[in-house]
Every structure is written in C-alpha cells, then in structure tokens.
Coordinates of C-alpha atoms in Angstrom, one line a residue:
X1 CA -20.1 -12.8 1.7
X2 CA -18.2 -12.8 -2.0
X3 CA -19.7 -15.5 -4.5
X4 CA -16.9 -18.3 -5.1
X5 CA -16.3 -21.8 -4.6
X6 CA -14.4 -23.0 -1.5
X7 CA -14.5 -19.9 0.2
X8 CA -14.8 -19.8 3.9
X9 CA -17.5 -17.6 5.0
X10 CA -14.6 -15.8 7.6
X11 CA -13.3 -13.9 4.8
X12 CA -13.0 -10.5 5.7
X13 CA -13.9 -7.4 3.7
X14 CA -10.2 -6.8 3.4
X15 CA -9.2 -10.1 1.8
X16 CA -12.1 -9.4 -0.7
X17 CA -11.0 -6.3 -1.7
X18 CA -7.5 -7.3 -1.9
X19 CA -8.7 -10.4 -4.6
X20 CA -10.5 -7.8 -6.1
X21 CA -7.7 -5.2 -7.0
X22 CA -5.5 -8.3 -7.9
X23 CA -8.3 -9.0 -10.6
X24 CA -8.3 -5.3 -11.5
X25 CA -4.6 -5.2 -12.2
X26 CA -4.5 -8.4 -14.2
X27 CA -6.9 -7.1 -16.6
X28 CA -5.7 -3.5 -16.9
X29 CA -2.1 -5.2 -17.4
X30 CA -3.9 -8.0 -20.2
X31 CA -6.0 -4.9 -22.2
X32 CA -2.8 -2.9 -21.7
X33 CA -0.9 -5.6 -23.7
X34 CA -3.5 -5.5 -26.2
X35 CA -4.6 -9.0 -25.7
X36 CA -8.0 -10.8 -25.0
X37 CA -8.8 -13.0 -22.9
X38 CA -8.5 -16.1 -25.3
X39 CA -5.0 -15.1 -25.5
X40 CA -4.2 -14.5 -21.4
X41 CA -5.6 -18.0 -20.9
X42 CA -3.9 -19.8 -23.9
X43 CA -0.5 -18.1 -22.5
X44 CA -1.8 -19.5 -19.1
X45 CA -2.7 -23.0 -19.9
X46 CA -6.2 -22.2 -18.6
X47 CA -9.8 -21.9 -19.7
X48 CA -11.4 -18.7 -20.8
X49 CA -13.5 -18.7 -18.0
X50 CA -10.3 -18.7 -15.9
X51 CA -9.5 -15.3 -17.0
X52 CA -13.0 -13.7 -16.6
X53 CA -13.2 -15.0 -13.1
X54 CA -9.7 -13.9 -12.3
X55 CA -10.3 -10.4 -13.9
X56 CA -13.8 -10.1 -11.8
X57 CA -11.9 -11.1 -8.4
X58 CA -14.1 -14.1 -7.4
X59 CA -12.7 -15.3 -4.4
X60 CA -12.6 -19.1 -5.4
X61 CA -10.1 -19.2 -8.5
X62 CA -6.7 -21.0 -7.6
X63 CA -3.9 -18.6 -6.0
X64 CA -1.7 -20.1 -8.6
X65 CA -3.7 -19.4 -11.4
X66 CA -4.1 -15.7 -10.8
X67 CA -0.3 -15.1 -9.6
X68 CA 0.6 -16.8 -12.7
X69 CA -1.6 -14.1 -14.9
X70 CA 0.0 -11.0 -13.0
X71 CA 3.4 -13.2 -13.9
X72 CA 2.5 -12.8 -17.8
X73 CA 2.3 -9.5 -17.7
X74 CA 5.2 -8.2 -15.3
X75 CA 3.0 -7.5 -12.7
X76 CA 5.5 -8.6 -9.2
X77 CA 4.0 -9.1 -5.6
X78 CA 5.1 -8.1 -2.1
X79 CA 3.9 -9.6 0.6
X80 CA 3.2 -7.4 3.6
X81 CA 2.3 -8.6 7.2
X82 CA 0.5 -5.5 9.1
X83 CA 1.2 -4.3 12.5
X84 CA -0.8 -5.8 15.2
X85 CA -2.8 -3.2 17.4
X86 CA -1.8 -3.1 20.9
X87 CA -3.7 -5.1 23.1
X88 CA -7.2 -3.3 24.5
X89 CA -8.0 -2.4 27.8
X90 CA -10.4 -1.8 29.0
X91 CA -12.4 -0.7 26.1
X92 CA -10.4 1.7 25.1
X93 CA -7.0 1.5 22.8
X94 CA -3.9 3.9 23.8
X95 CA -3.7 7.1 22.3

C-alpha cells in the first residue's frame, strides 16, 4: 500500500502506477518549462508542498490539483475504460 492521506487500502497496483506517471509527466513538463516548483504552485494557487507531492505521485493529493498542473503545462488527458475479461469457467479463461 502507497503512503497518502485518504487513500483506500483497495487501491490496486495499477491505480498507483497510473498516479505515479501522472506525477512523472507533471514534472518533466514543469523542468521542461524551465520552472521550479515555487513557480508551478504560485501559477496553481497551491503550496509548494503541493507540487512535490504531485511530482512524487502520492496517492492522496486532490484530483483537481494535479489535473490542474498537467493543465499548465499543455499536458491533455484521455480517459480510457478497459475491456472486461470474459467471464471464467471453470478455472480456466477461453483461448
């Protein structure tokens, strides 16, 4: 289980490292702009901190907050809903 605040402790690996390339690509997009964090989280309206814990991917920082760093920096999002499997039976999936 990911360190955060208000994280359920269902979180799959998956939706970690999803928050996790999120927070990747808001800091290559920030040092990419040249700017530091001070900047990103004036330009945000947020503290410092904020940034850092967006840029590490902890799992607790508000949706808004880090969606709204990509949105400084041009970065666009596409959400995606996967295929389900087929159902299983008897223990084995179809081929």
């Amino acid at each position: 289980m990911a360190k955060g605040k208000r994280i359920s402790s269902d979180i799959g690996d998956d939706a970690i490292d999803a928050i996790k390339a999120f927070g990747a690509a808001a800091k290559l997009a920030r040092t990419t702009a040249g700017e530091g964090q001070a900047v990103a989280a004036a330009r945000l309206g947020v503290h410092v901190q904020t940034i850092a814990r967006i840029e590490s991917g902890e799992p607790g920082v508000a949706i808004g907050h880090v969606l709204g760093m990509l949105a400084l920096y041009g970065i666009s999002t596409t959400l995606q809903q996967r295929q389900q499997q087929p159902p299983v039976e008897n223990g084995e999936r179809p081929a």
